[in-house]
Short mmCIF file of C-alpha atoms in Angstrom, two decimals:
data_model
loop_
_atom_site.label_atom_id
_atom_site.label_comp_id
_atom_site.label_asym_id
_atom_site.label_seq_id
_atom_site.Cartn_x
_atom_site.Cartn_y
_atom_site.Cartn_z
CA UNK A 83 -4.57 7.25 -12.25
CA UNK A 84 -4.54 5.22 -15.22
CA UNK A 85 -2.81 1.92 -13.42
CA UNK A 86 -3.71 0.34 -10.15
CA UNK A 87 -1.62 0.82 -7.40
CA UNK A 88 -1.08 -3.08 -7.57
CA UNK A 89 0.86 -2.24 -10.55
CA UNK A 90 3.15 0.09 -10.04
CA UNK A 91 5.99 -1.08 -7.99
CA UNK A 92 6.56 -5.35 -6.17
CA UNK A 93 6.38 -2.60 -2.65
CA UNK A 94 4.67 -0.25 -1.60
CA UNK A 95 6.14 1.42 1.81
CA UNK A 96 3.74 2.06 4.49
CA UNK A 97 4.74 5.55 5.65
CA UNK A 98 4.10 6.91 8.93
CA UNK A 99 5.42 10.83 9.35
CA UNK A 100 5.55 12.87 12.21
CA UNK A 101 6.87 15.51 11.02
CA UNK A 102 6.06 16.74 7.16
CA UNK A 103 9.29 18.34 6.81
CA UNK A 104 10.89 15.09 5.69
CA UNK A 105 7.98 14.38 2.88
CA UNK A 106 9.99 15.15 0.37
CA UNK A 107 13.22 13.77 0.66
CA UNK A 108 11.72 10.86 1.87
CA UNK A 109 9.52 10.44 -1.14
CA UNK A 110 12.38 11.30 -3.52
CA UNK A 111 14.30 8.59 -1.94
CA UNK A 112 11.84 5.63 -2.43
CA UNK A 113 11.50 6.96 -6.38
CA UNK A 114 14.91 6.89 -6.69
CA UNK A 115 15.27 3.32 -5.33
CA UNK A 116 12.11 2.17 -8.12
CA UNK A 117 8.76 2.34 -5.92
CA UNK A 118 7.08 5.77 -6.82
CA UNK A 119 4.11 4.37 -5.29
CA UNK A 120 3.92 5.53 -1.34
CA UNK A 121 1.24 5.14 0.81
CA UNK A 122 0.76 7.72 4.01
CA UNK A 123 -1.34 6.62 6.49
CA UNK A 124 -3.56 8.97 8.30
CA UNK A 125 -1.89 7.84 11.93
CA UNK A 126 -0.68 11.17 12.76
CA UNK A 127 -0.95 14.91 12.33
CA UNK A 128 1.70 15.34 9.88
CA UNK A 129 0.20 13.11 7.42
CA UNK A 130 -2.20 15.38 5.12
CA UNK A 131 0.42 18.32 4.61
CA UNK A 132 2.69 15.05 4.00
CA UNK A 133 0.73 14.24 1.17
CA UNK A 134 0.11 17.24 0.10
CA UNK A 135 3.86 18.24 -0.49
CA UNK A 136 4.23 15.22 -2.24
CA UNK A 137 2.07 15.40 -4.77
CA UNK A 138 2.92 18.62 -5.44
CA UNK A 139 7.16 18.75 -5.36
CA UNK A 140 7.69 15.28 -6.53
CA UNK A 141 5.92 14.17 -9.70
CA UNK A 142 7.01 10.97 -10.61
CA UNK A 143 5.93 9.45 -6.55
CA UNK A 144 2.50 8.39 -6.71
CA UNK A 145 1.13 9.13 -2.89
CA UNK A 146 -1.55 7.94 -1.68
CA UNK A 147 -3.37 7.17 2.08
CA UNK A 148 -3.62 5.04 3.86
CA UNK A 149 -5.50 3.90 7.56
CA UNK A 150 -8.89 5.45 5.68
CA UNK A 151 -11.20 5.16 8.34
CA UNK A 152 -14.35 7.64 7.36
CA UNK A 153 -15.36 10.01 4.85
CA UNK A 154 -13.78 12.46 6.47
CA UNK A 155 -10.72 11.32 5.76
CA UNK A 156 -11.43 10.49 2.35
CA UNK A 157 -12.17 14.30 1.74
CA UNK A 158 -9.36 15.01 3.56
CA UNK A 159 -6.71 12.61 2.08
CA UNK A 160 -8.57 13.87 -1.57
CA UNK A 161 -8.40 17.15 -0.78
CA UNK A 162 -4.31 16.83 0.17
CA UNK A 163 -3.94 15.76 -3.66
CA UNK A 164 -4.05 11.51 -2.92
CA UNK A 165 -4.00 9.31 -5.52
CA UNK A 166 -5.27 6.03 -4.40
CA UNK A 167 -6.49 5.00 -0.73
CA UNK A 168 -6.33 1.85 1.33
CA UNK A 169 -8.17 0.98 4.79
CA UNK A 170 -7.50 -1.52 6.70
CA UNK A 171 -10.70 -2.68 6.61
CA UNK A 172 -14.65 -1.55 5.16
CA UNK A 173 -17.98 -0.75 5.86
CA UNK A 174 -20.22 -0.02 3.23
CA UNK A 175 -20.20 3.67 4.24
CA UNK A 176 -16.47 3.80 4.23
CA UNK A 177 -16.45 1.65 0.68
CA UNK A 178 -18.81 3.93 -0.31
CA UNK A 179 -16.85 6.99 0.36
CA UNK A 180 -13.98 5.67 -1.28
CA UNK A 181 -15.24 4.63 -4.20
CA UNK A 182 -16.92 8.27 -4.95
CA UNK A 183 -13.72 10.05 -4.37
CA UNK A 184 -12.71 8.99 -7.88
CA UNK A 185 -9.58 7.86 -7.16
CA UNK A 186 -7.94 3.77 -7.09
CA UNK A 187 -8.92 2.39 -3.11
CA UNK A 188 -8.01 -0.94 -1.57
CA UNK A 189 -10.02 -1.41 0.89
CA UNK A 190 -8.88 -4.30 3.61
CA UNK A 191 -10.07 -7.63 4.08
CA UNK A 192 -8.48 -10.41 6.09
CA UNK A 193 -11.47 -13.36 4.94
CA UNK A 194 -13.48 -14.99 2.63
CA UNK A 195 -16.68 -13.94 3.51
CA UNK A 196 -15.36 -9.78 3.12
CA UNK A 197 -13.76 -11.33 -0.08
CA UNK A 198 -16.74 -12.02 -1.77
CA UNK A 199 -18.91 -9.29 -0.29
CA UNK A 200 -16.22 -6.63 -2.34
CA UNK A 201 -16.30 -9.03 -5.46
CA UNK A 202 -20.63 -8.81 -5.24
CA UNK A 203 -20.17 -5.16 -5.34
CA UNK A 204 -17.47 -4.92 -8.10
CA UNK A 205 -14.80 -3.95 -6.30
CA UNK A 206 -11.65 -6.86 -7.33
CA UNK A 207 -8.68 -5.10 -5.56
CA UNK A 208 -8.06 -5.29 -2.28
CA UNK A 209 -5.06 -5.06 0.29
CA UNK A 210 -5.01 -8.07 2.33
CA UNK A 211 -4.37 -7.22 6.05
CA UNK A 212 -3.50 -8.11 8.46
CA UNK A 213 -1.55 -10.66 6.44
CA UNK A 214 0.53 -12.36 8.07
CA UNK A 215 -1.85 -12.76 11.28
CA UNK A 216 -4.51 -13.85 9.14
CA UNK A 217 -3.16 -16.89 7.22
CA UNK A 218 -0.10 -15.40 5.30
CA UNK A 219 0.40 -16.79 2.07
CA UNK A 220 -1.23 -20.40 2.62
CA UNK A 221 -4.35 -18.10 2.29
CA UNK A 222 -3.55 -16.61 0.22
CA UNK A 223 -3.21 -19.07 -2.13
CA UNK A 224 -6.11 -21.21 -1.06
CA UNK A 225 -7.92 -18.05 -2.43
CA UNK A 226 -7.14 -18.33 -5.65
CA UNK A 227 -8.37 -21.07 -6.82
CA UNK A 228 -12.76 -20.19 -5.98
CA UNK A 229 -11.67 -16.61 -6.52
CA UNK A 230 -9.03 -15.65 -8.45
CA UNK A 231 -10.61 -12.78 -10.48
CA UNK A 232 -9.97 -10.76 -6.44
CA UNK A 233 -6.05 -9.24 -6.27
CA UNK A 234 -4.19 -8.25 -3.19
CA UNK A 235 -2.02 -6.18 -1.37
CA UNK A 236 -0.57 -7.87 1.91
CA UNK A 237 0.35 -5.90 4.52
CA UNK A 238 1.53 -6.77 7.27
CA UNK A 239 4.09 -8.56 8.96
CA UNK A 240 6.03 -9.02 5.73
CA UNK A 241 9.55 -7.76 5.47
CA UNK A 242 12.73 -8.65 3.36
CA UNK A 243 12.72 -12.55 4.20
CA UNK A 244 9.00 -13.51 2.88
CA UNK A 245 8.14 -10.53 0.81
CA UNK A 246 9.32 -12.53 -2.20
CA UNK A 247 6.98 -15.74 -1.71
CA UNK A 248 4.06 -13.40 -1.57
CA UNK A 249 4.86 -11.67 -4.44
CA UNK A 250 5.53 -15.03 -6.16
CA UNK A 251 1.51 -15.76 -6.05
CA UNK A 252 -0.92 -15.04 -9.22
CA UNK A 253 -3.25 -13.24 -6.60
CA UNK A 254 -0.37 -10.61 -5.73
CA UNK A 255 0.13 -7.63 -7.52
CA UNK A 256 2.15 -6.03 -4.78
CA UNK A 257 3.41 -5.45 -0.67
CA UNK A 258 3.27 -3.18 1.80
CA UNK A 259 5.99 -2.87 4.08
CA UNK A 260 8.04 -0.46 6.69
CA UNK A 261 11.38 -2.69 6.38
CA UNK A 262 12.18 0.51 3.77
CA UNK A 263 11.34 3.28 5.85
CA UNK A 264 13.28 2.15 9.10
CA UNK A 265 12.35 4.90 11.81
CA UNK A 266 15.82 5.14 12.53
CA UNK A 267 16.87 6.25 9.02
CA UNK A 268 13.98 9.00 9.03
CA UNK A 269 14.89 10.65 12.60
CA UNK A 270 17.89 10.89 11.09
CA UNK A 271 17.53 12.38 7.33
CA UNK A 272 19.53 9.02 6.30
CA UNK A 273 17.68 9.38 2.38
CA UNK A 274 20.98 7.50 0.70
CA UNK A 275 19.86 4.39 3.54
CA UNK A 276 16.48 4.76 2.52
CA UNK A 277 17.20 4.57 -1.28
CA UNK A 278 19.58 1.41 -1.61
CA UNK A 279 16.25 -0.42 1.14
CA UNK A 280 13.98 1.00 -1.60
CA UNK A 281 16.46 0.08 -4.29
CA UNK A 282 16.29 -3.96 -2.85
CA UNK A 283 13.43 -3.65 -1.91
CA UNK A 284 12.08 -3.14 -6.05
CA UNK A 285 14.31 -5.43 -7.03
CA UNK A 286 12.05 -8.45 -5.41
CA UNK A 287 9.44 -8.49 -8.86
CA UNK A 288 12.81 -10.13 -10.81
CA UNK A 289 13.51 -12.19 -8.45
CA UNK A 290 10.25 -13.70 -7.40
CA UNK A 291 9.04 -16.71 -8.86
CA UNK A 292 6.20 -18.23 -9.96
CA UNK A 293 4.52 -20.61 -7.56
#
């Protein structure tokens, strides 16, 4: 992938799938709504098969793996076709595994020291998690002055009510969230509803205004 996952759409859907059979129609609905970057979390046994199916059958989707916690999961995700990796936090060992995978990666941070440590290691794009609990937009605004080279995908506690505020910040490339993939819509295979929610989320880039 030539471009960063932070630059593909204003919102990155964070998807938890219990059934890999739902992966392709779900991904098609998200892509049709304007959200091509899809993070499938490795929280369920179905996740690798879901990533593999999306990678093979939805060419316009850029599917990544989330909740990546170790070298084994890095290898498993990349073997399944993940085109980027996302972790909720990082260690030197996890960072080395992700950096060696040959795909873009977003290590998770929630403190200034973690951001500085990643910048020291040449990493400039990060997941800010858990965004709301860790200080929200006020915290990210505070980081923009001393650390303007760091860019973030805030995730955790973000929804339609506050996503635009995050997207208006100069150091936010996109936000991650689950609101466009509600569990009841996935369970009932209401792909039209998911496409509508995705389209509304994709429009946030247009409506977000610089702070």
